Amino acid sequence: MCGIVGYIGKKQAAPILLDGLSKLEYRGYDSAGMAVFDGENIKIEKTPGRLKVLEETTHGGELMPGMIGIGHTRWATHGVPSTENAHPHFNASRSIAVVHNGIIENYIKLKEKMIKRGYKFVSDTDTEVLAHMLDYYYKGDPVEAIIKVMHRVEGSYALGIIFTDCPDDVFAVRKDSPLVIGKGEGENFIASDVPAILKYTRNVYYIQNEEIAKIGTDKIEFFNIDAEPIEKELHRVEWDMNAAEKGGYEFFMMKEMMEQPKVIRDTFTPHIKNNEIVFDELKDADIDFSKLTSLHIVACGSAYHAGFTGKYVIEKMARVPVYVDLASEFRYRNPILGEGDVVVLISQSGETADTKAAIGEAKAKGAKTIAIVNAKGSSMTREADYTIYTEAGPEISVATTKAYSAQLIILYMLAIKLAEEKGTLKEDEKKQLISDLLRLPEQVEMVLNNKERIQKFANRYIAAKDIFFIGRGIDYAIAIEGALKLKEISYIHAEAYAAGELKHGTISLIEENTLVNAVLTQEDLYDKTISNIREVKSRGAFVMAVTNLGHTKIEEVADYVVYIPETNKYFTNTLAIIPLQLFGYFVSAGKGYDVDHPRNLAKSVTVE
Ligand code: AGP
């Protein structure tokens, strides 16, 4: 998604804007630009392509002197990637410049109105209409003009705005798109995400929906949409800089995969006290879990895959029906929900448009909403009734790994808690589950230590065209995530199938040497999946199997076996997904791709 950075202080703004934008590249973009006020005029530079092009065009910012500015990386929604469509956008006299992340849903109507008022448009974007509306409503008070625009605009926006008439302030506004305000010493910042400003300050304000910030060198003021001043709490970001840097790995994805043992430990630790599972976030919840007759889980992408695993684990443990929905389907399906229903929404970024909208849909029907989110202070944490944080730290690589693993841990613990409430879990079973949970970090470490072997295997499939992933039950939930990991970063067509489903059509796609990755971690389903392996083998497939240590029977049918340590049958996804993450990574890296920035993808899909 688009990235925004703004600066005001005593240093040259442009180099700081470029540095901040470089920390937001992970959000995915296709063009970049900056606007810097030099005391007299606003100079604007915009270029399609990578940020490097803008850096070169502006000589690292030297050609844009000034100590107040705004910068932007654009992920095209309206209008192709081009210089004209890149941000910042500005009014005809260039006295106002604006950068925007989000979508102005009624921009066509607003554009027609501005054209009737004599305004000329130079781009195909929705954002440009904001620049002309600010021009139209500006009569000397920027906050008043901004508020008038806010009242007329529908959609989502995080804005950075500068006015030549107001050389001492940068203005920031948000509605639904992420934005933070950084408070420095004699300098202040705005950014779409914390990594952009962590180098300069750890002190941030999380601006809320429909709030305006007026940011000077030494003063930050906040106003609500009624122009009333409001007080905001200053937060301190504890992430260390390394957490937002690569730490010596070639790609963030490898760094983040290697962090999974720590992330799993950091995620379960706050919830295990005196050998009990606790969710303080839910202790005052207006939910009687013992009376819960069903549970809904809603998410997108890998978060949906985590929820899919959650379905199997919660249903097996707590014997409560779990309905898992893609957020983009749920929000338009007029879901059958009411008082007493509980909807769990899972999101790493906490900003995914469809998942956010699902919160509103669920609440409108009277359901209680629990968000499982990684990004602190993100929109979903303010919109859901209750929030449980995963502790994965900043996840930079577009392909999620550690956040997905952390989501699984929260779902395992929710399953245990719910089973306790429903009386379906004996005390000794619970203690065994907690003991098995505590061992997962070291077991993940063991699988990760096997990565060179996976790399050798992956190198054989760099030229592959089609790869299949199969499994039954929880193994199917593992397979769907393994397929997504591979396809989103290697661009190889990969599909996951419930192993029992192959014979209903898909098996016709299996040819000589087609790779089929089979997952077999569920004792009661081994033999069934082994039969499916025989089916694909008899049609020429090459089979790689991921299975539990000791299950050597698999070597009678599979061509290549990856063993994972024995763990609780409910937790096997946490271990089995590791070789599949590594497989996708090494195929992508082996193809020479930018693993962290896959084409067409963004880290957080903040638009529909
Ligand atoms: C997963 O590797 C992808 N990056 C994508 O499917 C992602 O899981 C999905 O967009 C949901 O994002 P969220 O967890 O931030 O809501």
Coordinates of C-alpha atoms and ligand atoms in Angstrom, one line a residue:
M1 CA 0.0 0.0 0.0
C2 CA 1.0 3.6 -0.3
G3 CA 3.6 5.0 2.2
I4 CA 3.5 8.5 3.6
V5 CA 6.4 10.4 5.4
G6 CA 6.4 14.0 6.5
Y7 CA 9.1 16.1 8.3
I8 CA 9.4 19.5 9.9
G9 CA 12.5 20.6 11.8
K10 CA 15.9 22.2 11.6
K11 CA 17.5 19.7 9.1
Q12 CA 17.0 19.4 5.4
A13 CA 13.8 17.6 4.9
A14 CA 14.3 15.7 1.6
P15 CA 17.1 13.3 2.7
I16 CA 15.0 12.4 5.8
L17 CA 11.9 11.9 3.6
L18 CA 13.9 9.6 1.2
D19 CA 15.2 7.6 4.2
G20 CA 11.7 7.2 5.7
L21 CA 10.2 6.2 2.4
S22 CA 12.9 3.5 2.0
K23 CA 11.7 2.0 5.3
L24 CA 8.2 1.8 3.8
E25 CA 9.1 0.1 0.5
Y26 CA 7.8 -3.1 2.0
R27 CA 4.3 -1.8 1.6
G28 CA 4.6 -2.2 -2.1
Y29 CA 4.6 0.7 -4.6
D30 CA 5.1 1.6 -8.2
S31 CA 6.1 5.3 -8.0
A32 CA 7.4 7.9 -5.5
G33 CA 7.5 11.6 -4.9
M34 CA 8.3 14.5 -2.6
A35 CA 7.2 18.1 -2.0
V36 CA 9.6 20.4 0.0
F37 CA 8.9 24.0 1.0
D38 CA 12.0 26.2 0.7
G39 CA 10.5 29.2 2.5
E40 CA 9.1 30.7 -0.7
N41 CA 7.9 27.9 -3.0
I42 CA 6.9 24.2 -2.8
K43 CA 9.2 22.2 -5.0
I44 CA 7.8 18.9 -6.2
E45 CA 9.6 15.9 -7.7
K46 CA 7.8 12.7 -8.7
T47 CA 9.0 9.6 -10.6
P48 CA 7.5 6.2 -11.6
G49 CA 9.4 3.1 -10.6
R50 CA 11.6 2.4 -7.6
L51 CA 12.5 4.9 -4.9
K52 CA 16.1 4.8 -6.3
V53 CA 14.9 6.8 -9.3
L54 CA 13.7 9.6 -7.1
E55 CA 16.9 9.5 -5.1
E56 CA 18.9 9.9 -8.3
T57 CA 16.7 12.5 -9.8
T58 CA 17.0 14.7 -6.6
H59 CA 20.7 13.8 -5.9
G60 CA 19.7 12.3 -2.6
G61 CA 17.4 15.3 -1.9
E62 CA 20.1 17.9 -2.4
L63 CA 18.2 19.5 -5.2
M64 CA 15.2 20.0 -2.9
P65 CA 16.4 22.4 -0.1
G66 CA 13.9 23.1 2.7
M67 CA 13.1 22.0 6.2
I68 CA 9.5 21.1 5.8
G69 CA 8.2 18.4 3.4
I70 CA 6.1 15.4 2.6
G71 CA 7.0 12.2 0.7
H72 CA 5.0 9.3 -0.8
T73 CA 5.4 5.9 -2.3
R74 CA 2.3 5.1 -4.4
W75 CA 0.6 1.7 -5.0
A76 CA -1.7 2.5 -7.9
T77 CA -5.4 2.2 -7.3
H78 CA -6.8 4.9 -9.7
G79 CA -4.6 5.7 -12.7
V80 CA -1.6 3.9 -14.0
P81 CA 1.9 4.3 -12.5
S82 CA 3.2 7.6 -14.0
T83 CA 4.8 10.9 -13.1
E84 CA 1.4 12.7 -13.4
N85 CA -0.3 10.1 -11.2
A86 CA 2.4 9.9 -8.6
H87 CA 2.0 11.9 -5.4
P88 CA 2.3 14.6 -4.1
H89 CA -0.6 16.3 -5.8
F90 CA -1.0 20.0 -5.8
N91 CA -3.3 22.9 -6.7
A92 CA -2.7 25.1 -9.8
S93 CA -0.7 27.7 -7.9
R94 CA 1.4 25.0 -6.1
S95 CA 0.6 26.7 -2.8
I96 CA -0.8 23.4 -1.5
A97 CA 0.6 19.9 -1.8
V98 CA -0.9 16.7 -0.5
V99 CA 0.0 13.0 -0.2
H100 CA -2.6 10.3 0.4
N101 CA -3.0 6.7 1.3
G102 CA -6.4 5.2 0.9
I103 CA -9.3 5.6 -1.6
I104 CA -11.7 8.6 -2.1
E105 CA -14.8 6.6 -3.0
N106 CA -16.8 9.6 -4.2
Y107 CA -14.0 11.3 -6.1
I108 CA -15.8 11.2 -9.5
K109 CA -18.7 13.3 -8.2
L110 CA -16.3 15.7 -6.4
K111 CA -14.1 16.0 -9.5
E112 CA -17.0 16.9 -11.7
K113 CA -18.0 19.6 -9.1
M114 CA -14.4 21.0 -9.1
I115 CA -14.2 21.0 -12.9
K116 CA -17.5 23.0 -12.9
R117 CA -15.8 25.4 -10.6
G118 CA -13.1 25.9 -13.2
Y119 CA -10.4 23.6 -11.8
K120 CA -8.1 21.8 -14.2
F121 CA -7.0 18.2 -13.5
V122 CA -3.6 16.8 -14.6
S123 CA -3.9 13.3 -13.3
D124 CA -6.3 10.3 -13.3
T125 CA -6.1 9.9 -9.5
D126 CA -8.7 10.3 -6.9
T127 CA -6.2 12.1 -4.7
E128 CA -5.8 15.2 -6.9
V129 CA -9.4 16.2 -6.1
L130 CA -8.3 16.8 -2.5
A131 CA -5.6 19.3 -3.6
H132 CA -8.2 21.3 -5.5
M133 CA -10.8 21.1 -2.8
L134 CA -8.3 22.4 -0.2
D135 CA -7.5 25.2 -2.6
Y136 CA -11.2 26.0 -2.9
Y137 CA -12.0 26.0 0.8
Y138 CA -8.7 27.6 2.0
K139 CA -9.4 31.1 3.2
G140 CA -6.4 31.5 5.5
D141 CA -7.1 28.8 8.1
P142 CA -5.7 25.4 7.0
V143 CA -7.6 23.4 9.7
E144 CA -10.9 24.9 8.6
A145 CA -10.2 24.1 5.0
I146 CA -9.2 20.5 5.9
I147 CA -12.3 20.0 7.9
K148 CA -14.5 21.3 5.1
V149 CA -12.9 18.8 2.8
M150 CA -13.3 16.0 5.3
H151 CA -17.0 16.6 5.5
R152 CA -17.4 16.2 1.8
V153 CA -15.1 13.2 1.2
E154 CA -16.2 9.6 1.5
G155 CA -13.7 6.8 1.7
S156 CA -10.4 6.1 3.5
Y157 CA -7.5 8.5 3.8
A158 CA -4.3 9.2 5.6
L159 CA -3.1 12.6 4.4
G160 CA 0.1 14.8 4.7
I161 CA -0.5 18.4 3.6
I162 CA 1.7 21.5 3.4
F163 CA 0.7 25.1 2.6
T164 CA 3.0 27.8 1.4
D165 CA 1.0 30.2 3.6
C166 CA 1.8 28.1 6.7
P167 CA 5.6 27.7 6.6
D168 CA 5.7 26.5 10.2
D169 CA 3.4 23.5 10.0
V170 CA 2.8 20.1 8.4
F171 CA -0.8 18.9 8.6
A172 CA -1.9 15.3 9.0
V173 CA -5.4 13.8 8.8
R174 CA -6.6 10.2 8.9
K175 CA -9.7 8.2 8.4
D176 CA -9.3 4.4 8.2
S177 CA -5.8 4.4 6.7
P178 CA -2.8 4.1 9.1
L179 CA -0.8 7.1 10.2
V180 CA 1.5 7.9 13.1
I181 CA 2.9 11.2 14.4
G182 CA 6.5 11.1 15.6
K183 CA 7.7 13.5 18.2
G184 CA 11.4 14.4 18.1
E185 CA 13.7 17.0 19.6
G186 CA 13.2 20.2 17.7
E187 CA 11.7 18.1 14.8
N188 CA 8.6 16.2 14.2
F189 CA 7.4 13.6 11.7
I190 CA 4.4 11.9 10.2
A191 CA 4.5 8.3 8.7
S192 CA 2.3 5.5 7.6
D193 CA 4.2 3.1 9.8
V194 CA 6.7 3.2 12.7
P195 CA 9.8 1.8 10.8
A196 CA 9.9 5.1 8.8
I197 CA 10.7 7.2 11.8
L198 CA 12.3 4.8 14.3
K199 CA 15.7 6.1 13.4
Y200 CA 14.7 9.6 14.6
T201 CA 12.3 9.0 17.5
R202 CA 10.6 6.4 19.5
N203 CA 7.9 8.7 20.8
V204 CA 4.7 8.5 18.7
Y205 CA 1.1 9.6 18.8
Y206 CA -1.5 7.3 17.2
I207 CA -3.8 9.7 15.4
Q208 CA -7.4 8.4 15.4
N209 CA -10.1 8.5 12.7
E210 CA -11.2 12.0 11.7
E211 CA -8.6 13.7 13.8
I212 CA -6.3 16.5 12.4
A213 CA -2.7 17.1 13.6
K214 CA -1.0 20.5 13.1
I215 CA 2.7 19.7 13.4
G216 CA 5.3 22.4 14.0
T217 CA 9.0 22.1 14.8
D218 CA 8.4 22.2 18.6
K219 CA 4.7 21.9 18.9
I220 CA 2.1 19.3 17.9
E221 CA -1.6 20.2 18.2
F222 CA -4.6 17.9 17.6
F223 CA -8.1 18.8 16.6
N224 CA -11.3 16.8 16.1
I225 CA -13.6 17.2 13.1
D226 CA -15.4 20.0 14.9
A227 CA -12.1 21.9 15.1
E228 CA -12.0 21.4 18.9
P229 CA -8.5 20.9 20.3
I230 CA -7.9 17.4 21.8
E231 CA -5.2 15.9 24.0
K232 CA -3.4 12.8 22.8
E233 CA -1.4 10.2 24.7
L234 CA 2.3 9.9 23.7
H235 CA 3.4 6.3 23.2
R236 CA 6.9 4.9 23.3
V237 CA 7.8 2.3 20.6
E238 CA 9.9 -0.5 22.1
W239 CA 11.0 -2.1 18.9
D240 CA 14.8 -2.1 18.4
M241 CA 16.1 -0.8 15.1
N242 CA 17.3 -4.3 14.1
A243 CA 13.7 -5.4 14.3
A244 CA 13.1 -3.2 11.4
E245 CA 16.3 -4.0 9.6
K246 CA 17.4 -7.2 7.9
G247 CA 19.9 -8.3 10.6
G248 CA 22.4 -9.7 8.1
Y249 CA 20.0 -11.8 6.2
E250 CA 19.6 -11.4 2.4
F251 CA 15.9 -10.9 2.8
F252 CA 13.6 -10.0 5.6
M253 CA 11.6 -13.2 5.0
M254 CA 14.6 -15.4 6.1
K255 CA 15.2 -13.2 9.1
E256 CA 11.5 -13.4 10.0
M257 CA 11.4 -17.2 9.5
M258 CA 14.4 -17.5 11.8
E259 CA 12.6 -15.4 14.4
Q260 CA 9.7 -17.8 14.7
P261 CA 10.9 -19.6 17.8
K262 CA 11.2 -16.3 19.7
V263 CA 8.0 -15.0 18.3
I264 CA 6.1 -18.2 19.4
R265 CA 7.6 -17.9 22.8
D266 CA 6.8 -14.1 23.0
T267 CA 3.2 -14.8 21.9
F268 CA 2.3 -17.6 24.4
T269 CA 4.3 -16.3 27.4
P270 CA 1.8 -13.5 28.4
H271 CA -1.0 -16.1 28.3
I272 CA 0.5 -18.9 30.4
K273 CA 0.4 -18.2 34.2
N274 CA 0.7 -20.9 36.8
N275 CA 0.3 -23.5 34.1
E276 CA -3.0 -22.0 33.1
I277 CA -4.0 -20.3 29.8
V278 CA -5.2 -16.8 30.5
F279 CA -6.6 -14.0 28.3
D280 CA -6.7 -10.9 30.4
E281 CA -8.0 -9.1 27.3
L282 CA -11.2 -11.1 27.6
K283 CA -11.6 -11.2 31.4
D284 CA -14.2 -8.4 31.4
A285 CA -15.6 -9.4 28.0
D286 CA -19.4 -9.4 27.7
I287 CA -19.1 -13.0 26.4
D288 CA -20.2 -16.2 28.1
F289 CA -17.9 -18.7 26.4
S290 CA -19.4 -21.6 28.3
K291 CA -22.7 -20.9 26.4
L292 CA -21.1 -20.4 23.0
T293 CA -22.8 -22.6 20.4
S294 CA -20.6 -21.6 17.5
L295 CA -17.7 -19.4 16.6
H296 CA -16.9 -17.4 13.4
I297 CA -13.4 -16.7 12.1
V298 CA -12.9 -14.1 9.4
A299 CA -9.7 -13.0 7.7
C300 CA -7.8 -12.8 4.4
G301 CA -4.8 -14.7 2.9
S302 CA -2.5 -16.4 5.3
A303 CA -4.5 -15.0 8.2
Y304 CA -7.5 -16.9 6.8
H305 CA -5.3 -20.0 6.5
A306 CA -4.4 -19.7 10.2
G307 CA -8.1 -19.4 11.0
F308 CA -8.8 -22.5 8.9
T309 CA -6.3 -24.4 11.1
G310 CA -8.1 -22.8 14.1
K311 CA -11.3 -24.4 12.9
Y312 CA -10.0 -27.9 13.0
V313 CA -8.2 -27.4 16.4
I314 CA -11.1 -25.7 18.1
E315 CA -13.8 -28.1 16.8
K316 CA -11.7 -31.1 17.9
M317 CA -10.9 -29.7 21.3
A318 CA -13.9 -27.7 22.3
R319 CA -16.6 -29.5 20.1
V320 CA -17.9 -26.1 19.0
P321 CA -18.8 -25.5 15.3
V322 CA -16.4 -23.0 13.8
Y323 CA -17.3 -21.2 10.5
V324 CA -14.3 -19.7 8.7
D325 CA -14.9 -17.0 6.1
L326 CA -12.8 -15.0 3.7
A327 CA -13.4 -11.4 4.8
S328 CA -14.1 -10.3 1.2
E329 CA -16.9 -12.8 1.1
F330 CA -18.2 -12.4 4.6
R331 CA -18.7 -8.7 4.3
Y332 CA -21.1 -9.0 1.3
R333 CA -22.8 -12.3 2.3
N334 CA -25.2 -10.7 4.7
P335 CA -23.9 -13.2 7.3
I336 CA -26.4 -14.9 9.7
L337 CA -25.3 -13.4 13.0
G338 CA -26.9 -12.0 16.0
E339 CA -26.6 -11.3 19.8
G340 CA -24.5 -14.0 21.4
D341 CA -22.4 -14.7 18.4
V342 CA -18.7 -14.2 18.5
V343 CA -16.6 -13.3 15.5
V344 CA -12.8 -13.6 15.6
L345 CA -11.0 -11.5 13.0
I346 CA -7.3 -12.2 12.3
S347 CA -4.9 -9.7 10.7
Q348 CA -1.2 -9.1 10.9
S349 CA -1.4 -5.5 9.8
G350 CA -4.8 -4.7 11.4
E351 CA -5.4 -2.5 8.4
T352 CA -6.7 -5.0 5.8
A353 CA -9.8 -3.3 4.3
D354 CA -11.9 -6.4 3.9
T355 CA -11.2 -7.7 7.4
K356 CA -11.8 -4.2 8.9
A357 CA -15.1 -4.0 7.1
A358 CA -16.0 -7.4 8.4
I359 CA -15.7 -6.0 12.0
G360 CA -18.4 -3.4 11.1
E361 CA -20.6 -6.0 9.5
A362 CA -20.4 -8.3 12.6
K363 CA -21.0 -5.5 15.1
A364 CA -23.9 -4.2 13.1
K365 CA -25.6 -7.6 13.5
G366 CA -25.0 -7.6 17.3
A367 CA -22.1 -10.0 17.4
K368 CA -19.1 -9.5 19.6
T369 CA -15.8 -9.1 17.8
I370 CA -12.3 -10.3 18.9
A371 CA -9.4 -9.1 16.8
I372 CA -6.1 -11.1 16.7
V373 CA -3.7 -8.5 15.4
N374 CA 0.1 -7.9 15.2
A375 CA 0.4 -4.2 14.5
K376 CA 0.0 -2.3 17.7
G377 CA -2.4 0.6 17.5
S378 CA -3.7 -0.4 14.1
S379 CA -7.3 0.4 13.0
M380 CA -8.7 -3.0 13.8
T381 CA -7.6 -2.8 17.4
R382 CA -9.8 0.3 17.8
E383 CA -12.8 -1.1 16.0
A384 CA -13.1 -4.6 17.5
D385 CA -14.7 -5.1 20.9
Y386 CA -11.6 -6.9 22.1
T387 CA -8.0 -7.3 20.8
I388 CA -5.5 -10.0 21.4
Y389 CA -2.1 -9.1 20.1
T390 CA 0.3 -11.5 18.5
E391 CA 3.9 -10.6 19.5
A392 CA 5.7 -11.1 16.1
G393 CA 7.2 -7.6 16.1
P394 CA 7.4 -5.7 12.7
E395 CA 6.9 -8.1 9.8
I396 CA 8.5 -6.5 6.7
S397 CA 8.4 -9.2 4.1
V398 CA 5.2 -9.2 2.1
A399 CA 4.9 -13.0 2.6
T400 CA 4.0 -13.6 6.1
T401 CA 5.7 -16.3 8.2
K402 CA 6.3 -15.3 11.8
A403 CA 3.0 -13.4 12.1
Y404 CA 1.2 -16.5 10.7
S405 CA 2.9 -18.7 13.2
A406 CA 2.0 -16.3 16.1
Q407 CA -1.6 -16.4 15.0
L408 CA -1.6 -20.2 15.2
I409 CA -0.4 -19.9 18.8
I410 CA -3.2 -17.6 19.8
L411 CA -5.7 -19.9 18.2
Y412 CA -4.3 -23.0 20.0
M413 CA -4.6 -21.2 23.3
L414 CA -8.1 -19.9 22.5
A415 CA -9.0 -23.5 21.7
I416 CA -7.7 -24.7 25.1
K417 CA -9.5 -21.9 26.9
L418 CA -12.8 -22.6 25.1
A419 CA -12.5 -26.4 25.7
E420 CA -12.0 -25.6 29.4
E421 CA -15.1 -23.4 29.4
K422 CA -17.1 -26.1 27.6
G423 CA -15.8 -28.8 29.9
T424 CA -14.4 -30.9 27.0
L425 CA -10.9 -30.9 28.3
K426 CA -9.6 -33.0 31.2
E427 CA -7.1 -31.4 33.6
D428 CA -4.3 -33.8 32.6
E429 CA -5.0 -33.2 28.9
K430 CA -4.8 -29.5 29.4
K431 CA -1.5 -29.8 31.3
Q432 CA -0.1 -31.9 28.4
L433 CA -1.3 -29.4 25.9
I434 CA 0.5 -26.6 27.7
S435 CA 3.6 -28.6 28.1
D436 CA 3.6 -29.4 24.3
L437 CA 3.0 -25.7 23.6
L438 CA 6.0 -24.7 25.6
R439 CA 8.2 -27.1 23.6
L440 CA 7.3 -25.7 20.2
P441 CA 10.0 -23.0 20.0
E442 CA 12.8 -25.5 20.4
Q443 CA 11.1 -27.8 17.9
V444 CA 10.7 -25.1 15.4
E445 CA 14.4 -24.3 15.9
M446 CA 15.2 -27.9 15.0
V447 CA 13.2 -27.8 11.7
L448 CA 14.8 -24.5 10.8
N449 CA 18.3 -25.9 11.4
N450 CA 17.4 -28.3 8.5
K451 CA 17.1 -25.4 6.0
E452 CA 20.1 -26.3 3.8
R453 CA 18.5 -29.7 3.0
I454 CA 15.3 -27.9 2.0
Q455 CA 17.3 -25.5 -0.1
K456 CA 18.9 -28.3 -2.1
F457 CA 15.5 -29.8 -2.8
A458 CA 14.0 -26.5 -3.7
N459 CA 16.8 -25.7 -6.2
R460 CA 15.5 -28.7 -8.3
Y461 CA 12.1 -26.9 -8.8
I462 CA 13.1 -23.4 -9.8
A463 CA 11.9 -24.1 -13.4
A464 CA 8.7 -25.9 -12.3
K465 CA 5.4 -24.7 -13.8
D466 CA 2.8 -26.5 -11.5
I467 CA 3.2 -27.7 -8.0
F468 CA 0.5 -29.3 -5.8
F469 CA 0.1 -29.5 -2.1
I470 CA -2.2 -32.1 -0.5
G471 CA -3.3 -33.1 3.0
R472 CA -6.3 -34.1 5.0
G473 CA -7.8 -32.2 8.0
I474 CA -5.2 -30.0 9.7
D475 CA -2.7 -31.2 7.0
Y476 CA -5.0 -29.7 4.4
A477 CA -4.9 -26.4 6.3
I478 CA -1.1 -26.6 6.3
A479 CA -1.1 -27.4 2.5
I480 CA -3.1 -24.3 1.6
E481 CA -0.6 -22.0 3.4
G482 CA 2.3 -23.9 1.8
A483 CA 0.8 -23.3 -1.6
L484 CA 0.3 -19.6 -1.0
K485 CA 3.8 -19.1 0.3
L486 CA 5.2 -20.7 -2.9
K487 CA 3.1 -19.0 -5.5
E488 CA 3.1 -15.4 -4.0
I489 CA 6.9 -15.2 -4.0
S490 CA 8.0 -17.6 -6.8
Y491 CA 5.2 -16.9 -9.2
I492 CA 4.9 -20.7 -9.9
H493 CA 1.3 -21.9 -10.2
A494 CA 0.7 -23.9 -7.0
E495 CA -2.5 -25.3 -5.6
A496 CA -3.5 -27.1 -2.4
Y497 CA -6.1 -29.8 -2.4
A498 CA -7.8 -31.8 0.2
A499 CA -6.1 -35.1 -0.6
G500 CA -9.3 -37.0 -0.8
E501 CA -10.5 -34.5 -3.4
L502 CA -7.8 -35.2 -6.0
K503 CA -9.8 -38.0 -7.7
H504 CA -12.7 -35.7 -8.3
G505 CA -10.9 -33.9 -11.2
T506 CA -7.6 -32.4 -10.2
I507 CA -5.7 -35.6 -10.6
S508 CA -6.0 -35.2 -14.3
L509 CA -3.4 -32.4 -14.1
I510 CA -0.8 -34.8 -12.7
E511 CA 1.9 -35.5 -15.3
E512 CA 5.3 -37.2 -15.3
N513 CA 7.4 -35.6 -12.6
T514 CA 4.8 -33.2 -11.4
L515 CA 5.8 -32.3 -7.9
V516 CA 3.2 -33.1 -5.2
N517 CA 4.0 -31.9 -1.7
A518 CA 2.1 -34.1 0.7
V519 CA 1.6 -33.3 4.4
L520 CA 0.9 -36.2 6.8
T521 CA 1.0 -35.2 10.5
Q522 CA -2.3 -36.6 11.6
E523 CA -2.1 -40.2 12.9
D524 CA -5.7 -41.1 12.1
L525 CA -5.3 -39.9 8.5
Y526 CA -1.9 -41.2 7.5
D527 CA -3.1 -44.3 5.6
K528 CA -5.7 -42.3 3.7
T529 CA -3.2 -39.8 2.5
I530 CA -0.7 -42.5 1.7
S531 CA -3.3 -44.0 -0.6
N532 CA -3.6 -40.6 -2.3
I533 CA 0.1 -40.5 -2.6
R534 CA 0.0 -43.8 -4.4
E535 CA -2.7 -42.4 -6.7
V536 CA -0.5 -39.5 -7.8
K537 CA 2.6 -41.7 -8.0
S538 CA 0.8 -44.0 -10.4
R539 CA 0.3 -41.1 -12.7
G540 CA 4.0 -40.1 -12.7
A541 CA 4.1 -37.5 -9.8
F542 CA 7.2 -36.9 -7.8
V543 CA 6.2 -36.8 -4.1
M544 CA 7.8 -34.8 -1.3
A545 CA 6.2 -35.7 2.1
V546 CA 6.3 -33.7 5.3
T547 CA 5.6 -36.1 8.2
N548 CA 6.4 -36.8 11.8
L549 CA 9.7 -38.4 12.9
G550 CA 9.3 -42.2 13.2
H551 CA 6.7 -42.5 10.5
T552 CA 9.2 -44.3 8.2
K553 CA 6.4 -46.2 6.4
I554 CA 6.2 -43.1 4.3
E555 CA 9.5 -44.0 2.6
E556 CA 7.7 -46.9 0.8
V557 CA 5.7 -44.3 -1.3
A558 CA 7.3 -40.9 -1.1
D559 CA 10.3 -39.9 -3.2
Y560 CA 11.6 -37.3 -0.7
V561 CA 10.7 -37.1 3.0
V562 CA 11.1 -34.2 5.4
Y563 CA 10.6 -35.2 9.0
I564 CA 9.4 -32.9 11.8
P565 CA 9.6 -33.6 15.5
E566 CA 6.8 -35.3 17.3
T567 CA 4.4 -32.8 18.8
N568 CA 0.8 -32.7 19.9
K569 CA -1.5 -33.6 17.0
Y570 CA -3.2 -30.2 17.4
F571 CA 0.0 -28.2 17.0
T572 CA 1.6 -29.9 14.0
N573 CA 0.9 -27.0 11.6
T574 CA 3.5 -24.9 13.6
L575 CA 6.2 -27.4 12.7
A576 CA 5.1 -28.7 9.3
I577 CA 4.7 -25.2 7.8
I578 CA 8.4 -24.4 8.3
P579 CA 9.7 -26.7 5.5
L580 CA 7.0 -25.3 3.2
Q581 CA 7.9 -21.7 4.0
L582 CA 11.6 -22.5 3.4
F583 CA 10.7 -24.3 0.1
G584 CA 8.9 -21.2 -1.2
Y585 CA 11.7 -18.9 -0.1
F586 CA 14.5 -20.9 -1.7
V587 CA 12.6 -21.4 -4.9
S588 CA 12.0 -17.7 -5.1
A589 CA 15.5 -16.7 -4.1
G590 CA 16.9 -19.4 -6.5
K591 CA 15.0 -17.6 -9.3
G592 CA 16.7 -14.4 -8.4
Y593 CA 13.5 -12.7 -7.3
D594 CA 13.2 -9.9 -4.7
V595 CA 11.6 -12.3 -2.2
D596 CA 10.5 -9.5 0.1
H597 CA 8.7 -7.5 -2.6
P598 CA 6.8 -9.9 -4.8
R599 CA 5.3 -8.3 -8.0
N600 CA 1.7 -6.9 -7.7
L601 CA 1.6 -7.5 -4.0
A602 CA 1.5 -5.2 -1.0
K603 CA 2.2 -6.0 2.7
S604 CA -1.1 -4.6 3.8
V605 CA -4.1 -4.4 1.4
T606 CA -5.8 -1.3 2.8
V607 CA -8.1 -1.1 -0.2
E608 CA -10.8 -3.5 -1.4
Ligands
AGP1 C1 0.4 -13.7 3.0 O1 1.8 -14.1 2.9 C2 0.1 -12.4 2.2 N1 1.0 -11.4 2.5 C3 -1.4 -12.1 2.4 O2 -2.2 -13.2 2.0 C4 -1.8 -11.6 3.8 O3 -1.8 -12.7 4.7 C5 -3.2 -11.0 3.7 O4 -3.2 -9.9 2.8 C6 -3.8 -10.6 5.0 O5 -3.0 -9.6 5.6 P1 -3.3 -9.2 7.1 O6 -2.9 -10.4 7.9 O7 -2.4 -8.0 7.4 O8 -4.7 -8.8 7.3

